[in-house]
mmCIF file of C-alpha atoms in Angstrom:
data_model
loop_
_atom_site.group_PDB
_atom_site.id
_atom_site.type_symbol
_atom_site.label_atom_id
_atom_site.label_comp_id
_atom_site.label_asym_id
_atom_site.label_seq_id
_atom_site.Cartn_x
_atom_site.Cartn_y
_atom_site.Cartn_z
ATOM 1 C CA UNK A 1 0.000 0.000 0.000
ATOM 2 C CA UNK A 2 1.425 3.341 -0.810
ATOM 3 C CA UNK A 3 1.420 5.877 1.672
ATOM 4 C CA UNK A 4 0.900 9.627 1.764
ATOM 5 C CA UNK A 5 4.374 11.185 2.638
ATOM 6 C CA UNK A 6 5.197 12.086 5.623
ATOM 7 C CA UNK A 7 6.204 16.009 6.561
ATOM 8 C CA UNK A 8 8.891 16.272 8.754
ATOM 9 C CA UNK A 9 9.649 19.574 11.003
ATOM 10 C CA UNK A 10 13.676 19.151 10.315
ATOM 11 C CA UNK A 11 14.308 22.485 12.619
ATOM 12 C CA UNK A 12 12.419 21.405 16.118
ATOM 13 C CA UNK A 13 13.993 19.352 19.010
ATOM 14 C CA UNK A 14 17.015 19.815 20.665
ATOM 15 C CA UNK A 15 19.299 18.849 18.330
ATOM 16 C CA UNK A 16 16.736 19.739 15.331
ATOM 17 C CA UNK A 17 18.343 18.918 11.478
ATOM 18 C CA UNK A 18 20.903 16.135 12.322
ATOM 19 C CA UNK A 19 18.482 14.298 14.606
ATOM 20 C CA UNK A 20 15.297 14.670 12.511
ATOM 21 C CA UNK A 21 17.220 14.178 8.906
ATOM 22 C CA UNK A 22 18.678 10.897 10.607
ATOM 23 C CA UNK A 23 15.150 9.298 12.640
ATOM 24 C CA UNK A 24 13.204 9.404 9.315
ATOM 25 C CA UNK A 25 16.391 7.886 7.378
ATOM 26 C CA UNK A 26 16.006 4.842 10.078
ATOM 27 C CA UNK A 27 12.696 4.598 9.653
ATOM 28 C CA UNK A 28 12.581 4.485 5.861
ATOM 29 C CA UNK A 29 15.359 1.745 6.136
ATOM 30 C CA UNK A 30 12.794 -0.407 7.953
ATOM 31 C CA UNK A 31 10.179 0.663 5.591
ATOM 32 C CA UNK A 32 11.232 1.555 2.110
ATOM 33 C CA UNK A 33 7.865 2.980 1.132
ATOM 34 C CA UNK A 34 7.923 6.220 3.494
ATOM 35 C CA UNK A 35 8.289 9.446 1.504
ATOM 36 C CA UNK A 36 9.210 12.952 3.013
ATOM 37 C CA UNK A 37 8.278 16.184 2.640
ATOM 38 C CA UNK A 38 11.463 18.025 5.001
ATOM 39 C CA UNK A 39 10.540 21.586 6.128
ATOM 40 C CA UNK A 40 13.682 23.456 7.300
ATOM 41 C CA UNK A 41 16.791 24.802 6.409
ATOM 42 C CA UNK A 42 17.433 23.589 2.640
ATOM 43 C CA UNK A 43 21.047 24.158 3.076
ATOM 44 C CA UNK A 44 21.424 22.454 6.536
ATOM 45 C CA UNK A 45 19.063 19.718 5.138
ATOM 46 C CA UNK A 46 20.682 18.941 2.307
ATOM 47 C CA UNK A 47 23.997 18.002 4.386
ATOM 48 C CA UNK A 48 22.631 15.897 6.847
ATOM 49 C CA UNK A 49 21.401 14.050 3.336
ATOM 50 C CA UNK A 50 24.643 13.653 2.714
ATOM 51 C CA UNK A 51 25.139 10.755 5.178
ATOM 52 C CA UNK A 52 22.304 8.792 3.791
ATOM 53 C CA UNK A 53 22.071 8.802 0.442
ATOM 54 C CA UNK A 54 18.754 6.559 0.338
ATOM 55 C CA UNK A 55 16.798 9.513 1.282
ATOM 56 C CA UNK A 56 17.588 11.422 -1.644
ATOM 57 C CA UNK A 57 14.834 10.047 -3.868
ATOM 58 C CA UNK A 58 12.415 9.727 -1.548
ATOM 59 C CA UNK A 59 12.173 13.504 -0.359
ATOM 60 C CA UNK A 60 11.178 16.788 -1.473
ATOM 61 C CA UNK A 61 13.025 20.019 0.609
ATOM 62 C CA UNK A 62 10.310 23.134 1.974
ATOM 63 C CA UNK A 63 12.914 25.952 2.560
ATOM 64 C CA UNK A 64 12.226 27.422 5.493
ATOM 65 C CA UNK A 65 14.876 29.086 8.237
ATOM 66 C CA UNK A 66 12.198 30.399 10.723
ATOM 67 C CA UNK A 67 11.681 28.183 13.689
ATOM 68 C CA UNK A 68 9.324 28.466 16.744
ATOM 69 C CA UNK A 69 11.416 28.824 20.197
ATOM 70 C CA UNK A 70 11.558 26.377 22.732
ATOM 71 C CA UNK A 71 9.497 28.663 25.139
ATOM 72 C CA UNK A 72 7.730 30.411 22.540
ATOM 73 C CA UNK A 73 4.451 31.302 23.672
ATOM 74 C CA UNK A 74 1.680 29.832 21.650
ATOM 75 C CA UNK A 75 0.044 32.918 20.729
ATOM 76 C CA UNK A 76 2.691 34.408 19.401
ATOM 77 C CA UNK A 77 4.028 30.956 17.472
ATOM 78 C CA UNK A 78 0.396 30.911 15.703
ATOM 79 C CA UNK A 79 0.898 34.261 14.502
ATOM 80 C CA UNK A 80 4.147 33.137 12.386
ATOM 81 C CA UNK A 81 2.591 29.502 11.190
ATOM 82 C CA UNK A 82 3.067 30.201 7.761
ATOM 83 C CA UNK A 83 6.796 31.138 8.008
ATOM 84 C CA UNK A 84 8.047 28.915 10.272
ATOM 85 C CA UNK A 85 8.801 25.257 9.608
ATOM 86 C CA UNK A 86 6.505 24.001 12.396
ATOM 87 C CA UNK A 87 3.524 25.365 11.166
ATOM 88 C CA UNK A 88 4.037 24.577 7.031
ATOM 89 C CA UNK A 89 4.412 21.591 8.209
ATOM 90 C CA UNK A 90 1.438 21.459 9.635
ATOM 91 C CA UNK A 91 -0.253 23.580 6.813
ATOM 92 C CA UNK A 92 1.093 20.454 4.572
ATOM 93 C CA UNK A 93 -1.248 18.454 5.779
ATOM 94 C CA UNK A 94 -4.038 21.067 5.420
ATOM 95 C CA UNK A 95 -3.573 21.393 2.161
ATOM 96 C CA UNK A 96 -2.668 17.547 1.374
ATOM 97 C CA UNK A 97 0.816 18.155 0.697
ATOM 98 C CA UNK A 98 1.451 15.462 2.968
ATOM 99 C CA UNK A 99 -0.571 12.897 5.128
ATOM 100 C CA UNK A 100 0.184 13.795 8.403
ATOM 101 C CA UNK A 101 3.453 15.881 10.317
ATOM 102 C CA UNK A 102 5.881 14.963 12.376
ATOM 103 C CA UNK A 103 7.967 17.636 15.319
ATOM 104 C CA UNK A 104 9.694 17.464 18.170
ATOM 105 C CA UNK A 105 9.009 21.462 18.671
ATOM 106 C CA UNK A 106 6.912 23.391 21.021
ATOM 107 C CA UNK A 107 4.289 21.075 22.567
ATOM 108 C CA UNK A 108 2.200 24.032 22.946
ATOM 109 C CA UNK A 109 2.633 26.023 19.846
ATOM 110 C CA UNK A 110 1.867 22.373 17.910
ATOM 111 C CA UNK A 111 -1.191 22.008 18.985
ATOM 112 C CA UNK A 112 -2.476 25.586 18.519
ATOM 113 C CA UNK A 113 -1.200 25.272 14.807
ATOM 114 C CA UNK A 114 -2.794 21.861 14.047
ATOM 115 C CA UNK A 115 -6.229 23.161 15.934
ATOM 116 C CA UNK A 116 -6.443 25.927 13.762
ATOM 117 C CA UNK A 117 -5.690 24.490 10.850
ATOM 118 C CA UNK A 118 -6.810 20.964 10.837
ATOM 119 C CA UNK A 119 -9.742 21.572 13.327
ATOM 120 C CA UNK A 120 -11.473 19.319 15.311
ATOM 121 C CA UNK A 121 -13.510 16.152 13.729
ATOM 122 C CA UNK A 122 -17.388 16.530 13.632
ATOM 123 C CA UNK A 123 -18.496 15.676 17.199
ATOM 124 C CA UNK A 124 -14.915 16.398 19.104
ATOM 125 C CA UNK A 125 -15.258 19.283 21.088
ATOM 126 C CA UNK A 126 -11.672 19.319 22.147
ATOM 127 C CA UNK A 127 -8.360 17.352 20.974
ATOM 128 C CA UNK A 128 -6.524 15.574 22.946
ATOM 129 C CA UNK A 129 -2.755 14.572 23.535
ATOM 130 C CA UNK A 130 -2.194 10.988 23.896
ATOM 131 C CA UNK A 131 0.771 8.716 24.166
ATOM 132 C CA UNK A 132 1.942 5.198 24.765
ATOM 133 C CA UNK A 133 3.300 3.817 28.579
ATOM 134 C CA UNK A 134 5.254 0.899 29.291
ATOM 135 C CA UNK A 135 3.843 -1.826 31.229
ATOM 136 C CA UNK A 136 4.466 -4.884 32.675
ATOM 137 C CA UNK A 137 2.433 -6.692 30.103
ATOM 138 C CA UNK A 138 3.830 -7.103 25.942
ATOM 139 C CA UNK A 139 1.571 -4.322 24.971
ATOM 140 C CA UNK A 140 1.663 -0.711 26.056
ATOM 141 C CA UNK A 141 -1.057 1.650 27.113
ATOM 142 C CA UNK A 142 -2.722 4.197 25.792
ATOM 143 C CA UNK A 143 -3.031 7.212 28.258
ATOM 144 C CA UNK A 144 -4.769 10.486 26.988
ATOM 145 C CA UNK A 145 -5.225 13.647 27.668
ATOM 146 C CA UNK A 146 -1.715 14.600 28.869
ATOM 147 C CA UNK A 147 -1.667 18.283 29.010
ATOM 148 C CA UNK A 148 -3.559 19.705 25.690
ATOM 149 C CA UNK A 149 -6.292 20.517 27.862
ATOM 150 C CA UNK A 150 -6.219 21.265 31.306
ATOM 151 C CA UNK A 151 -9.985 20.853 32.258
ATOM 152 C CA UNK A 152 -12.465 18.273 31.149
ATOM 153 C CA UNK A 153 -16.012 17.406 32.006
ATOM 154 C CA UNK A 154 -17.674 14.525 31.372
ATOM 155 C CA UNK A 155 -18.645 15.016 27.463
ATOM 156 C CA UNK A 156 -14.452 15.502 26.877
ATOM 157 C CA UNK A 157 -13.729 12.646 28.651
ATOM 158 C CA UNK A 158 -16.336 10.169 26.769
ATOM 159 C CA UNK A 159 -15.017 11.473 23.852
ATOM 160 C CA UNK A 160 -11.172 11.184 24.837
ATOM 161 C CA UNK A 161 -12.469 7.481 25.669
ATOM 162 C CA UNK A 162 -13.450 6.828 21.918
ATOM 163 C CA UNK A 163 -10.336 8.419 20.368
ATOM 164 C CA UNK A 164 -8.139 6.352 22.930
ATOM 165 C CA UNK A 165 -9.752 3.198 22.109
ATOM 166 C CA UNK A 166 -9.337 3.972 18.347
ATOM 167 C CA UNK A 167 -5.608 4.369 18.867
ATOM 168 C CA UNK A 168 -5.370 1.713 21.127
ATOM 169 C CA UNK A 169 -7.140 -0.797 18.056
ATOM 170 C CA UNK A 170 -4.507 0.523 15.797
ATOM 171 C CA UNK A 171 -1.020 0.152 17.830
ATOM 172 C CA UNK A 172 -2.056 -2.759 20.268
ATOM 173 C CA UNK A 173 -4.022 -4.700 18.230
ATOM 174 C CA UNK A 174 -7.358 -4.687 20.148
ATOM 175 C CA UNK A 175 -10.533 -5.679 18.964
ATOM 176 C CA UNK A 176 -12.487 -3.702 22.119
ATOM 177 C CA UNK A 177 -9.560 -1.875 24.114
ATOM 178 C CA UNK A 178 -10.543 -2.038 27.916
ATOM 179 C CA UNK A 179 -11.097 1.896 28.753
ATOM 180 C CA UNK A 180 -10.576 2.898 32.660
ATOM 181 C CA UNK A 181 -10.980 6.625 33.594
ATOM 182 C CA UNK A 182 -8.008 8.209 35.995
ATOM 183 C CA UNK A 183 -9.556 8.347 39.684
ATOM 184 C CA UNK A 184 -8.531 8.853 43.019
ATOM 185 C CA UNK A 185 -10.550 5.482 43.989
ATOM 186 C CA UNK A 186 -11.945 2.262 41.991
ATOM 187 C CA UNK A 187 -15.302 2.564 43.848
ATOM 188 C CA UNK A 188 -18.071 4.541 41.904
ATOM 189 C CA UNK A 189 -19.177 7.048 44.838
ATOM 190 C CA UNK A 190 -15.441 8.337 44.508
ATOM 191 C CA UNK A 191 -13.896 11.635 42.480
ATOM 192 C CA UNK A 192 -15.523 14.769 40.899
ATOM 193 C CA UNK A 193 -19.093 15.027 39.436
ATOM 194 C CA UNK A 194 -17.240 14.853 35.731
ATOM 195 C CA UNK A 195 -15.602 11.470 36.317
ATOM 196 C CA UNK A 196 -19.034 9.668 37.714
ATOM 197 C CA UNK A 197 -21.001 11.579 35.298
ATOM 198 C CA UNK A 198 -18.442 10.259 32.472
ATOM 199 C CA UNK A 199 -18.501 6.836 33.605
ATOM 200 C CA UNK A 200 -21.930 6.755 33.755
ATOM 201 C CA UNK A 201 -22.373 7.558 30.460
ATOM 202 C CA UNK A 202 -19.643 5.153 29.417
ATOM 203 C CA UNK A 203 -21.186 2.102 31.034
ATOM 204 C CA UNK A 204 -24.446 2.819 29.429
ATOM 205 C CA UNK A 205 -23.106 3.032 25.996
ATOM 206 C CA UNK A 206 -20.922 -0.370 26.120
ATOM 207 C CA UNK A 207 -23.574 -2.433 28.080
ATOM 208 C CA UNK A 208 -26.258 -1.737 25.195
ATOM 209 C CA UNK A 209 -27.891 -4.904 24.159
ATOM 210 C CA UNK A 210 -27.261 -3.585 20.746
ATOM 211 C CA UNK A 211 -23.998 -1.994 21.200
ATOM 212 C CA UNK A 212 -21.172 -1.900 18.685
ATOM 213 C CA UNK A 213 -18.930 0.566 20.623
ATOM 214 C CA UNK A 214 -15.964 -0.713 20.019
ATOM 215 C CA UNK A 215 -14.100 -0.577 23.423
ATOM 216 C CA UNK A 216 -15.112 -2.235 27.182
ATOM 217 C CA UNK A 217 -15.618 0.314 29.931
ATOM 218 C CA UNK A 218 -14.012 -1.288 33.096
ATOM 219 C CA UNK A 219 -14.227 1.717 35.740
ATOM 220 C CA UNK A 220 -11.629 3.727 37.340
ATOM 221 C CA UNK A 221 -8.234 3.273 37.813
ATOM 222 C CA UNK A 222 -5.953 4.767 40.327
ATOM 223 C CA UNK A 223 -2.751 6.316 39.452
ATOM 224 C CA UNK A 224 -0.074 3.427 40.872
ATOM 225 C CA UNK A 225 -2.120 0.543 38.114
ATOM 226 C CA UNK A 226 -1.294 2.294 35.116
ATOM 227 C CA UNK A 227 1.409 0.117 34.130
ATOM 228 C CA UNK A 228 0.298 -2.839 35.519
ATOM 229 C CA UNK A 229 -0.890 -3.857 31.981
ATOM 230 C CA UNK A 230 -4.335 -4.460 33.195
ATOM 231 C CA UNK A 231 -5.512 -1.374 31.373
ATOM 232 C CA UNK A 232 -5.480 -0.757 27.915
ATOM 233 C CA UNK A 233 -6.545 2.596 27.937
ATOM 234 C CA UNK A 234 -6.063 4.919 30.812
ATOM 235 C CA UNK A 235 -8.479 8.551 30.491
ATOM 236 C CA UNK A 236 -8.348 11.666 32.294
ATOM 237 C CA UNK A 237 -7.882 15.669 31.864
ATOM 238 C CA UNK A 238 -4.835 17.047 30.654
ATOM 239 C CA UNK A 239 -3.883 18.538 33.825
ATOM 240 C CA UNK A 240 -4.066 15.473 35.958
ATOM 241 C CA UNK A 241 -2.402 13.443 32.897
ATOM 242 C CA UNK A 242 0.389 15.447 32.990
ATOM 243 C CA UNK A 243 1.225 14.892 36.363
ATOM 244 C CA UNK A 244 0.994 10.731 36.521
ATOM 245 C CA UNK A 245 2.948 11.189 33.399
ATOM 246 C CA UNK A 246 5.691 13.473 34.688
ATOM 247 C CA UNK A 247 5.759 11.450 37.837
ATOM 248 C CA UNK A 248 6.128 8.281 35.957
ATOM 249 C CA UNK A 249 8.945 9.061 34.149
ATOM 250 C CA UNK A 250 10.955 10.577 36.994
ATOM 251 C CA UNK A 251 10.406 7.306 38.932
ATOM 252 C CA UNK A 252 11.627 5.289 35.802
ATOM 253 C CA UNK A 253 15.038 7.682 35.941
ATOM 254 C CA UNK A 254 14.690 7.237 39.523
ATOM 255 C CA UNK A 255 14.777 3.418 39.526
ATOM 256 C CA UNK A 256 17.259 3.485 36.692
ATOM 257 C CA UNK A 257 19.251 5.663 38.404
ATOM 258 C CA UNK A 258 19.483 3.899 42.004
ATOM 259 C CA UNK A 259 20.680 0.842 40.081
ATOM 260 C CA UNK A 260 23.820 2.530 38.937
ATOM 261 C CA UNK A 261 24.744 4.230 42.231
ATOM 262 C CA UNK A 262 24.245 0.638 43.530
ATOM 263 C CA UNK A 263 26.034 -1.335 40.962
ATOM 264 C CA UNK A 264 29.131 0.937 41.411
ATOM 265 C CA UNK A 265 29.499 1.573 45.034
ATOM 266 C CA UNK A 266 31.759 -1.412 45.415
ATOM 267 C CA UNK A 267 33.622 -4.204 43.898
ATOM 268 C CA UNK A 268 31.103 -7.052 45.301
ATOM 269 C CA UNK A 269 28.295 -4.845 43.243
ATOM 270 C CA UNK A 270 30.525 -4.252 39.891
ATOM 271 C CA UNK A 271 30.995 -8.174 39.941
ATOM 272 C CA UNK A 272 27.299 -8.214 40.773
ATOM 273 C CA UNK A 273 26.711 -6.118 37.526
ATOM 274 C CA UNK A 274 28.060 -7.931 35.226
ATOM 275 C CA UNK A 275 26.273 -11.035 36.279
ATOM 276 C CA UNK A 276 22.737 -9.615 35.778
ATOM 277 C CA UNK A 277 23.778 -7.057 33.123
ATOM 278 C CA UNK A 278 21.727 -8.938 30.714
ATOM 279 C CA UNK A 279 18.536 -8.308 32.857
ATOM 280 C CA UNK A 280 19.390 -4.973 33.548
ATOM 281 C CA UNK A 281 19.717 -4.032 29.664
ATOM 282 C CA UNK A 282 16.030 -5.662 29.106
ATOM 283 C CA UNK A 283 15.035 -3.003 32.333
ATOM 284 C CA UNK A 284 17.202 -0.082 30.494
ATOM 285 C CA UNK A 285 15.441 -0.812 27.052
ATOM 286 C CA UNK A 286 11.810 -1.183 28.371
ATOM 287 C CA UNK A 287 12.179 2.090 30.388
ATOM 288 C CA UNK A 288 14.329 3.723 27.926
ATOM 289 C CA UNK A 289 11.271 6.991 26.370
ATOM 290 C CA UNK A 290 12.536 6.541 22.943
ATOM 291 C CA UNK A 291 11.198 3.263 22.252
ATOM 292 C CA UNK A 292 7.444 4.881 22.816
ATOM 293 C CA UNK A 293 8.348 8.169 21.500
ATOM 294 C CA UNK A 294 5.527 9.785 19.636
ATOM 295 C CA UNK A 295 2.855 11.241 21.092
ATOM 296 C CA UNK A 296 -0.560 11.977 18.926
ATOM 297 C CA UNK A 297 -3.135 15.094 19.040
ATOM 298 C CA UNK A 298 -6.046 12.604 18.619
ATOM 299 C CA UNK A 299 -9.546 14.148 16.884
ATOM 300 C CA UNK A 300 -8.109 16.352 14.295
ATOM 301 C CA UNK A 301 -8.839 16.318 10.567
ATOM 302 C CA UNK A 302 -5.521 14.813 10.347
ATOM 303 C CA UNK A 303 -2.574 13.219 11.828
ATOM 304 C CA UNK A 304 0.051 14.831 13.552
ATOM 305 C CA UNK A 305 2.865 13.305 15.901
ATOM 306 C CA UNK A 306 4.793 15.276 18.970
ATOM 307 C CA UNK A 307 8.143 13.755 19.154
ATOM 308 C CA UNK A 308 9.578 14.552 22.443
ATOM 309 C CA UNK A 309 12.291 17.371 21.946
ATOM 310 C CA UNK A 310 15.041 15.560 23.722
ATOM 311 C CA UNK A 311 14.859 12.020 21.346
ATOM 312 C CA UNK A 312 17.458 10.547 19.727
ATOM 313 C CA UNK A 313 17.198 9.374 16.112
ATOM 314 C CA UNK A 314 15.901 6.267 17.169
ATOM 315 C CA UNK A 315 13.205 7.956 19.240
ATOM 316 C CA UNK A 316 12.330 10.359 15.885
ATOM 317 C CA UNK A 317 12.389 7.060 13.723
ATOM 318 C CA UNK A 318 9.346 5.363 16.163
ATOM 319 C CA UNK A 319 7.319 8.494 16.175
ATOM 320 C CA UNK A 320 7.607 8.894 12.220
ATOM 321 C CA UNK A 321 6.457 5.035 12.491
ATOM 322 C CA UNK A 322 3.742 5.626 14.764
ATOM 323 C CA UNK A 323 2.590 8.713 12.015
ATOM 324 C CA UNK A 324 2.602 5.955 8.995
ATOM 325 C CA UNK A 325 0.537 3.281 11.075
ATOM 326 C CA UNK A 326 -2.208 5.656 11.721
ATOM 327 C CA UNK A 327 -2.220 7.082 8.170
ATOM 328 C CA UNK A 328 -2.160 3.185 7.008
ATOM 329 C CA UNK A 329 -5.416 1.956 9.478
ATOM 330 C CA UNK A 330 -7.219 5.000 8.874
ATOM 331 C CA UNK A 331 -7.415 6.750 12.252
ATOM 332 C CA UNK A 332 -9.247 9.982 11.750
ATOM 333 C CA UNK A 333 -12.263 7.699 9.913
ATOM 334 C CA UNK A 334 -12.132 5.009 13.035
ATOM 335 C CA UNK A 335 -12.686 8.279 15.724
ATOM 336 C CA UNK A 336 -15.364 9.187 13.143
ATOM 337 C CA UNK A 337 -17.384 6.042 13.041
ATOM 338 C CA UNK A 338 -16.781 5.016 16.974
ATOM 339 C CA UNK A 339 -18.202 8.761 17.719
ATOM 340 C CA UNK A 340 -21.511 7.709 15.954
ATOM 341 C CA UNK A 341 -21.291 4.036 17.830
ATOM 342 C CA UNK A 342 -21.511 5.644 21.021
ATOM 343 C CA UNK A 343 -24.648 6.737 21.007
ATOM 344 C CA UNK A 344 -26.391 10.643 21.353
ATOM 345 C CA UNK A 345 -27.226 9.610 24.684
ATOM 346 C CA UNK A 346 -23.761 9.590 26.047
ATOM 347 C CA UNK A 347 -22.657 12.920 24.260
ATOM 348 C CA UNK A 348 -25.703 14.888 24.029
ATOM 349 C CA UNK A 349 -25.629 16.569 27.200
ATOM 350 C CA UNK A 350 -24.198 19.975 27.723
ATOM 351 C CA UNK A 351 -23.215 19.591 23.816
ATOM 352 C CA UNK A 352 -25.026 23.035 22.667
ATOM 353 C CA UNK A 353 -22.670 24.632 25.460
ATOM 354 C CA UNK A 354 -19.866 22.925 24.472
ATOM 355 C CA UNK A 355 -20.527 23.448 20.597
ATOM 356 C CA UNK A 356 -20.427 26.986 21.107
ATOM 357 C CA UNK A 357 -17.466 26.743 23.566
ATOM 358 C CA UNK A 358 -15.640 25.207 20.410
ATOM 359 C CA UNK A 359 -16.842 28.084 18.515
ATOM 360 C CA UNK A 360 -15.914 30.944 20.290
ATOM 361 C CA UNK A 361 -12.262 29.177 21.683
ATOM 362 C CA UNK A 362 -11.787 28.918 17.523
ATOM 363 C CA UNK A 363 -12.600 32.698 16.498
ATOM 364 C CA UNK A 364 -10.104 33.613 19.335
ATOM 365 C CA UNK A 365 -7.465 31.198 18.139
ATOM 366 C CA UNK A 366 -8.028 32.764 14.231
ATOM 367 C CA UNK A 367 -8.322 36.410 15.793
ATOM 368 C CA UNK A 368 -4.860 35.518 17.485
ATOM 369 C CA UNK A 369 -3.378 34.085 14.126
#
């Protein structure tokens, strides 16, 4: 099957051209039918070419020099979309230049872009940021939203619970994804009105005698399960999302890093090293970010993939994978058809408000551009 290409924001990350130029070389050697479209630097992007000359015929070069900063303010990054490489790489995709986009840029300024110029599929009020955790288990899970939006009531969250379940089909293989929404508790009286209202409506869409939703609602989950494995896909708001996630990944460098003091604080625990280095490399690899990098704005007209600013070319190369496999299962048409599975009954309420939320967050996002 031939894919759309692929558009690739050379200039974003830490490292930006090298980096970026190098990831989507690796990933094209594993799959020799990815094309590029590479926004950036022509100059800058034409040497980093240099070192892989297999990428030659399957790219075309945007010129672009202007980059959004680091800590560029999103308002003020929208303004400059169609100069900078971040946003004509999103405008690629707008236009169908390219199939979806791939940075490792500002988190923020990315998803202002791709909301204003992909907007929001018909019946998504709000996108959401969602990205693969290790578990314990072979398969990852899904956990969404992790910071796009930092309140969500319970009309976001069924709708988070589609798109995650969507994603989840696509990447884990999952005929009906079991969906648990973030709590403080498992037991129904616990958390906010939003959550019990949410999983209210959740439970009365799956259990349907005549239901084809295409996920399981299992109830809540508290924070310390996540990677257990027992749950497919994890839901919540972006604010609490962030936090799990930014806690979970300091306790993976915090585990990761107690092993080393301990492995070197004597001879006994060197010798000790090298006898379970073997295990300790399978720990290193399954904890290691890069090998889940790429993080998705699920329920836009299109596909777009955050690669985390600090990943290595390996870590570019699996979110420019991740982009391909949801161009290649369709994921924009799954959201679309789950949405109209679920049933008006579970998204109907509070929809005018939200619908006109939507509508006045958008004129203030165009008035801004």
């Amino acid at each position: 099957m031939s894919l759309p290409r692929i558009a690739v924001d050379a200039m974003g990350g830490d490292e930006g051209v090298r980096v970026m130029i190098e990831g989507a070389a690796i990933a094209r050697r594993r799959h020799e039918d990815f094309k590029f479209l590479l926004v950036g630097d022509e100059q800058r992007i034409k040497q980093a070419l240099e070192n892989h000359p297999g990428m030659a015929g399957a790219s075309e070069i945007l010129h672009c020099e202007d980059v959004v900063g680091g800590d560029e303010l999103p308002s003020r990054a929208i303004r400059r979309a169609k100069t900078t490489s971040m946003g004509l790489a999103v405008g690629a995709v707008k236009s169908g230049d390219a199939g979806a986009a791939v940075s490792a840029g500002n988190t923020g300024a990315l998803m202002a872009m791709s909301k204003i110029a992909l907007r929001t599929l018909p019946g998504i009020d709000r996108p959401a940021l969602a990205a693969l955790l290790p578990t314990l288990q072979e398969h990852d899970v899904v956990m969404l939203d992790l910071g796009a939006n930092t309140e969500a009531d319970a009309r976001n969250l069924v709708q988070f619970a589609v798109m995650g379940a969507a994603y989840s089909r696509i990447v884990n293989g999952f005929e009906r994804p079991r969906v648990r929404l973030l709590n403080i508790g498992t037991e129904e009286i616990k958390g906010t009105d939003a959550l019990r209202d949410a999983a209210a409506r959740l439970s009365a869409a799956t259990s349907r005698e005549d239901s084809e939703v295409a996920l399981e609602f299992d109830g809540f989950v508290e924070s310390d399960k996540i990677n257990r494995g027992e749950t497919h896909v994890v839901v919540t708001d972006g604010f609490s999302g962030n936090i799990a996630l930014k806690a979970i990944e300091g306790s993976a460098r915090f585990v990761t890093d107690l092993l080393k003091q301990a492995f070197t604080s004597s001879l006994r625990s060197k010798i000790g090293f090298l006898v379970s280095r073997p295990a300790t490399e399978l720990l290193k690899h399954h904890l290691d970010p890069n090998n889940h990098n790429g993080a998705v704005f699920l329920g836009l007209n299109g596909v777009v993939v955050k690669s985390h600013g600090s990943a290595t070319a390996g870590g570019v190369a699996h979110a420019v994978a991740v982009a391909a496999r949801l161009l290649e299962n369709k994921l924009t048409e799954r959201i679309a058809h789950d949405l109209a599975e679920i049933g008006e009954d579970a998204l109907k309420e509070n929809g005018q408000e939200n619908d006109a939320e939507r509508s006045r967050g958008d004129k203030g996002d165009e008035a801004a551009a």
